[in-house]
């Protein structure tokens, strides 16, 4: 593989592309259509930063971790494998329960090989099948930078891309969403973005999927915007950057957080931490040395938009045509409140910024 250019000059035109986020998303499992929101979220995780100790016994996260919860028919394995391939040093793991030798005990844990090299993605397919202590270990890893469970001790700090299937393999709209996810609430709260996807029957979406699959068989499909080798080198170069927060970007994020606290009531500082990390991922995506006001606006708009989308909808899913995809912030308590029809103390109004 060609060495990564240290000055990044070869990536100039690519970094200046205003549509680079969408173009990178198109390179993730290009044969699967109708999953644009999922792929864009996974693309942000590819441009995560590195966590670091704060010097006082604490840990500062740098990752953007994403959980995708959806019907088993969504092509999750292909999307996860593609994201793992495009981000160098990543590891893909499909969780399979197994019997302990000489016993009838079923065990589901993570092998050492599931933990990537420094800078890679940790892609977990079937995270709901992990044992409770392993899920707790992952929760602690995202919070402290170290994983410890079942006698395994590993350095963490990796962005986690995980897929969780509902208990009945498909979401049932009549039941609260949180009750259909067999995940520890602490682990759920550690993810920056949770994507809930259902495979709806829709003629327009079905036609797009069919045409895409048949075009691939006839070799007439449109190739992704970037070749895989170029994109892998670009991501590796970008992830080494550590963009500094500007005063302008800081003001945008502060105003967004205060608006969320004022209007949503259940929003916590985790949402602000998520917006900070997401804004830095946007900056790395364009090879920026600082977090611009535009990067912060994209991050805050994403958080506002996702909150507006599901507020007031007790089932936690958005009616729409074709594939329904929802991004939700990393707050398990808030998510459960939505699912059980939590009523706000005040009449909901459009979110203001």
Tab-separated table of C-alpha atoms in Angstrom, residues 103-338:
chain	number	residue	atom	x	y	z
A	103	UNK	CA	-20.845	-27.630	31.057
A	104	UNK	CA	-24.185	-26.459	29.729
A	105	UNK	CA	-23.290	-22.799	30.352
A	106	UNK	CA	-23.576	-20.525	27.323
A	107	UNK	CA	-20.925	-17.793	27.144
A	108	UNK	CA	-20.692	-14.756	24.898
A	109	UNK	CA	-17.590	-12.637	25.302
A	110	UNK	CA	-15.066	-10.713	23.222
A	111	UNK	CA	-11.789	-12.326	22.132
A	112	UNK	CA	-8.536	-10.405	22.288
A	113	UNK	CA	-8.657	-10.146	18.505
A	114	UNK	CA	-11.766	-7.951	18.798
A	115	UNK	CA	-9.668	-5.102	20.177
A	116	UNK	CA	-8.090	-3.102	17.340
A	117	UNK	CA	-4.711	-1.509	17.044
A	118	UNK	CA	-4.306	2.069	18.187
A	119	UNK	CA	-6.555	4.243	16.041
A	120	UNK	CA	-8.784	1.512	14.565
A	121	UNK	CA	-12.511	0.979	14.868
A	122	UNK	CA	-13.963	-1.702	17.119
A	123	UNK	CA	-16.845	-3.128	15.063
A	124	UNK	CA	-19.187	-5.458	16.963
A	125	UNK	CA	-21.951	-7.324	15.141
A	126	UNK	CA	-24.586	-8.665	17.543
A	127	UNK	CA	-23.641	-6.688	20.661
A	128	UNK	CA	-26.908	-7.703	22.364
A	129	UNK	CA	-25.637	-11.295	22.640
A	130	UNK	CA	-22.695	-10.327	24.858
A	131	UNK	CA	-22.805	-11.367	28.507
A	132	UNK	CA	-23.790	-8.731	31.045
A	133	UNK	CA	-20.282	-8.405	32.489
A	134	UNK	CA	-18.851	-7.946	28.986
A	135	UNK	CA	-21.366	-5.200	28.248
A	136	UNK	CA	-20.369	-3.543	31.518
A	137	UNK	CA	-16.723	-3.869	30.496
A	138	UNK	CA	-17.445	-2.094	27.217
A	139	UNK	CA	-19.310	0.628	29.100
A	140	UNK	CA	-16.309	1.144	31.363
A	141	UNK	CA	-13.948	1.116	28.372
A	142	UNK	CA	-15.774	3.986	26.711
A	143	UNK	CA	-15.711	5.902	29.976
A	144	UNK	CA	-12.203	5.160	31.271
A	145	UNK	CA	-10.183	4.032	28.239
A	146	UNK	CA	-9.582	0.512	29.603
A	147	UNK	CA	-11.509	-2.731	29.185
A	148	UNK	CA	-11.620	-5.330	31.929
A	149	UNK	CA	-13.987	-8.316	31.866
A	150	UNK	CA	-13.664	-12.082	32.097
A	151	UNK	CA	-9.981	-11.857	32.914
A	152	UNK	CA	-9.268	-9.765	29.805
A	153	UNK	CA	-7.532	-6.418	30.290
A	154	UNK	CA	-7.074	-4.258	27.200
A	155	UNK	CA	-6.390	-0.650	26.418
A	156	UNK	CA	-9.499	1.044	25.068
A	157	UNK	CA	-10.141	4.434	23.576
A	158	UNK	CA	-11.343	2.919	20.305
A	159	UNK	CA	-14.421	4.235	18.508
A	160	UNK	CA	-17.072	1.523	18.758
A	161	UNK	CA	-19.431	0.753	15.883
A	162	UNK	CA	-21.976	-1.767	17.110
A	163	UNK	CA	-25.095	-3.407	15.716
A	164	UNK	CA	-27.931	-4.592	17.952
A	165	UNK	CA	-30.902	-6.585	16.733
A	166	UNK	CA	-34.208	-6.307	18.620
A	167	UNK	CA	-35.386	-9.231	20.727
A	168	UNK	CA	-37.939	-10.293	18.124
A	169	UNK	CA	-35.518	-9.684	15.211
A	170	UNK	CA	-37.808	-6.918	13.970
A	171	UNK	CA	-39.059	-3.865	15.834
A	172	UNK	CA	-42.689	-4.002	16.931
A	173	UNK	CA	-44.165	-0.508	16.907
A	174	UNK	CA	-46.787	-1.325	19.552
A	175	UNK	CA	-44.099	-2.025	22.175
A	176	UNK	CA	-41.678	0.471	23.755
A	177	UNK	CA	-38.411	0.502	21.856
A	178	UNK	CA	-36.225	0.329	24.960
A	179	UNK	CA	-37.909	-2.918	26.014
A	180	UNK	CA	-36.903	-4.479	22.703
A	181	UNK	CA	-33.173	-3.821	23.127
A	182	UNK	CA	-31.362	-6.338	25.317
A	183	UNK	CA	-28.614	-3.921	26.313
A	184	UNK	CA	-27.277	-2.620	29.588
A	185	UNK	CA	-28.565	0.951	30.028
A	186	UNK	CA	-25.091	2.134	31.054
A	187	UNK	CA	-23.625	0.869	27.806
A	188	UNK	CA	-26.463	2.440	25.839
A	189	UNK	CA	-25.763	5.799	27.438
A	190	UNK	CA	-22.102	5.717	26.364
A	191	UNK	CA	-22.857	5.863	22.638
A	192	UNK	CA	-22.817	9.284	21.030
A	193	UNK	CA	-25.437	8.308	18.470
A	194	UNK	CA	-28.020	5.532	18.509
A	195	UNK	CA	-29.625	4.743	15.158
A	196	UNK	CA	-32.956	2.960	15.101
A	197	UNK	CA	-33.836	1.476	11.722
A	198	UNK	CA	-36.805	-0.499	10.459
A	199	UNK	CA	-37.162	-2.275	7.143
A	200	UNK	CA	-40.455	-0.892	5.865
A	201	UNK	CA	-42.284	-1.991	2.759
A	202	UNK	CA	-42.145	0.945	0.358
A	203	UNK	CA	-42.318	0.774	-3.422
A	204	UNK	CA	-39.871	3.624	-4.071
A	205	UNK	CA	-37.229	2.237	-1.725
A	206	UNK	CA	-37.744	-1.329	-2.912
A	207	UNK	CA	-37.313	-0.198	-6.531
A	208	UNK	CA	-34.056	1.608	-5.688
A	209	UNK	CA	-32.677	-1.460	-3.909
A	210	UNK	CA	-33.651	-3.796	-6.745
A	211	UNK	CA	-32.146	-1.570	-9.433
A	212	UNK	CA	-28.929	-1.181	-7.461
A	213	UNK	CA	-28.513	-4.926	-6.951
A	214	UNK	CA	-29.250	-5.744	-10.593
A	215	UNK	CA	-26.921	-2.985	-11.825
A	216	UNK	CA	-24.147	-4.580	-9.807
A	217	UNK	CA	-24.767	-7.915	-11.473
A	218	UNK	CA	-24.692	-6.291	-14.921
A	219	UNK	CA	-21.574	-4.219	-14.053
A	220	UNK	CA	-23.478	-1.016	-14.836
A	221	UNK	CA	-23.614	0.400	-11.324
A	222	UNK	CA	-21.987	3.733	-10.528
A	223	UNK	CA	-18.632	3.350	-8.856
A	224	UNK	CA	-18.046	5.026	-5.456
A	225	UNK	CA	-16.552	8.553	-5.554
A	226	UNK	CA	-13.182	7.443	-4.088
A	227	UNK	CA	-11.217	4.266	-4.503
A	228	UNK	CA	-10.706	2.293	-1.297
A	229	UNK	CA	-6.918	2.748	-1.121
A	230	UNK	CA	-7.142	6.532	-1.407
A	231	UNK	CA	-9.886	6.714	1.205
A	232	UNK	CA	-7.981	4.500	3.649
A	233	UNK	CA	-4.922	6.752	3.376
A	234	UNK	CA	-7.058	9.874	3.715
A	235	UNK	CA	-8.750	8.619	6.889
A	236	UNK	CA	-5.428	7.570	8.424
A	237	UNK	CA	-3.928	10.986	7.748
A	238	UNK	CA	-6.995	12.844	9.052
A	239	UNK	CA	-7.229	10.880	12.297
A	240	UNK	CA	-3.725	11.962	13.265
A	241	UNK	CA	-4.929	15.579	13.388
A	242	UNK	CA	-5.982	17.238	16.630
A	243	UNK	CA	-8.055	20.297	15.695
A	244	UNK	CA	-8.214	23.033	18.298
A	245	UNK	CA	-11.527	24.434	19.460
A	246	UNK	CA	-12.025	28.069	18.400
A	247	UNK	CA	-13.896	30.672	20.386
A	248	UNK	CA	-16.524	30.970	17.654
A	249	UNK	CA	-17.150	27.217	17.619
A	250	UNK	CA	-17.243	27.155	21.405
A	251	UNK	CA	-19.961	29.811	21.464
A	252	UNK	CA	-22.062	27.828	18.980
A	253	UNK	CA	-21.830	24.648	21.049
A	254	UNK	CA	-22.489	26.492	24.295
A	255	UNK	CA	-25.631	28.134	22.913
A	256	UNK	CA	-26.836	24.802	21.516
A	257	UNK	CA	-26.313	23.041	24.841
A	258	UNK	CA	-28.108	25.763	26.820
A	259	UNK	CA	-31.033	25.635	24.389
A	260	UNK	CA	-31.263	21.857	24.746
A	261	UNK	CA	-31.150	22.091	28.545
A	262	UNK	CA	-33.796	24.797	28.574
A	263	UNK	CA	-36.237	23.100	26.237
A	264	UNK	CA	-35.680	19.358	26.575
A	265	UNK	CA	-35.100	19.271	30.353
A	266	UNK	CA	-33.671	15.735	30.234
A	267	UNK	CA	-30.604	16.667	28.165
A	268	UNK	CA	-27.335	16.077	30.067
A	269	UNK	CA	-23.691	17.195	29.674
A	270	UNK	CA	-23.127	13.981	27.691
A	271	UNK	CA	-24.864	15.662	24.755
A	272	UNK	CA	-22.399	18.552	24.955
A	273	UNK	CA	-19.457	16.125	25.046
A	274	UNK	CA	-20.905	14.336	22.036
A	275	UNK	CA	-21.301	17.579	20.101
A	276	UNK	CA	-17.687	18.515	20.859
A	277	UNK	CA	-16.364	15.194	19.559
A	278	UNK	CA	-18.648	15.236	16.524
A	279	UNK	CA	-17.585	18.793	15.618
A	280	UNK	CA	-13.945	17.698	15.763
A	281	UNK	CA	-14.746	14.748	13.507
A	282	UNK	CA	-16.257	17.158	10.983
A	283	UNK	CA	-13.065	19.224	11.177
A	284	UNK	CA	-10.817	16.205	10.575
A	285	UNK	CA	-12.959	15.189	7.634
A	286	UNK	CA	-11.868	18.372	5.850
A	287	UNK	CA	-8.313	18.162	7.265
A	288	UNK	CA	-8.906	21.259	9.368
A	289	UNK	CA	-6.456	22.417	12.004
A	290	UNK	CA	-9.202	24.062	14.042
A	291	UNK	CA	-12.880	23.461	14.715
A	292	UNK	CA	-14.638	26.110	12.707
A	293	UNK	CA	-17.966	27.716	13.427
A	294	UNK	CA	-19.373	25.665	10.532
A	295	UNK	CA	-18.152	22.393	12.084
A	296	UNK	CA	-19.842	23.268	15.362
A	297	UNK	CA	-23.043	24.244	13.575
A	298	UNK	CA	-23.143	20.877	11.786
A	299	UNK	CA	-22.700	19.046	15.075
A	300	UNK	CA	-25.322	21.098	16.906
A	301	UNK	CA	-27.735	20.920	13.962
A	302	UNK	CA	-27.392	17.143	14.025
A	303	UNK	CA	-28.267	17.033	17.716
A	304	UNK	CA	-31.152	19.492	17.356
A	305	UNK	CA	-32.545	17.725	14.318
A	306	UNK	CA	-32.502	14.311	15.941
A	307	UNK	CA	-34.182	15.576	19.076
A	308	UNK	CA	-36.863	17.371	17.083
A	309	UNK	CA	-37.493	14.270	14.990
A	310	UNK	CA	-38.591	12.013	17.833
A	311	UNK	CA	-39.883	14.431	20.461
A	312	UNK	CA	-43.546	13.788	21.133
A	313	UNK	CA	-43.562	10.385	19.415
A	314	UNK	CA	-43.888	7.824	22.257
A	315	UNK	CA	-42.931	4.839	20.127
A	316	UNK	CA	-39.546	6.431	19.369
A	317	UNK	CA	-39.752	5.803	15.625
A	318	UNK	CA	-40.469	8.295	12.890
A	319	UNK	CA	-43.212	7.514	10.371
A	320	UNK	CA	-41.985	8.070	6.843
A	321	UNK	CA	-41.624	6.532	3.456
A	322	UNK	CA	-39.361	3.560	3.011
A	323	UNK	CA	-36.553	2.995	5.468
A	324	UNK	CA	-37.119	4.826	8.716
A	325	UNK	CA	-33.904	5.924	10.354
A	326	UNK	CA	-33.641	7.922	13.558
A	327	UNK	CA	-30.581	9.328	15.282
A	328	UNK	CA	-30.922	9.789	19.021
A	329	UNK	CA	-28.503	11.280	21.559
A	330	UNK	CA	-26.638	9.151	24.078
A	331	UNK	CA	-28.990	9.312	27.049
A	332	UNK	CA	-30.670	6.085	28.135
A	333	UNK	CA	-32.969	7.776	30.660
A	334	UNK	CA	-34.180	10.239	28.072
A	335	UNK	CA	-34.661	7.444	25.542
A	336	UNK	CA	-36.791	5.433	27.974
A	337	UNK	CA	-38.818	8.516	28.865
A	338	UNK	CA	-39.646	9.001	25.186
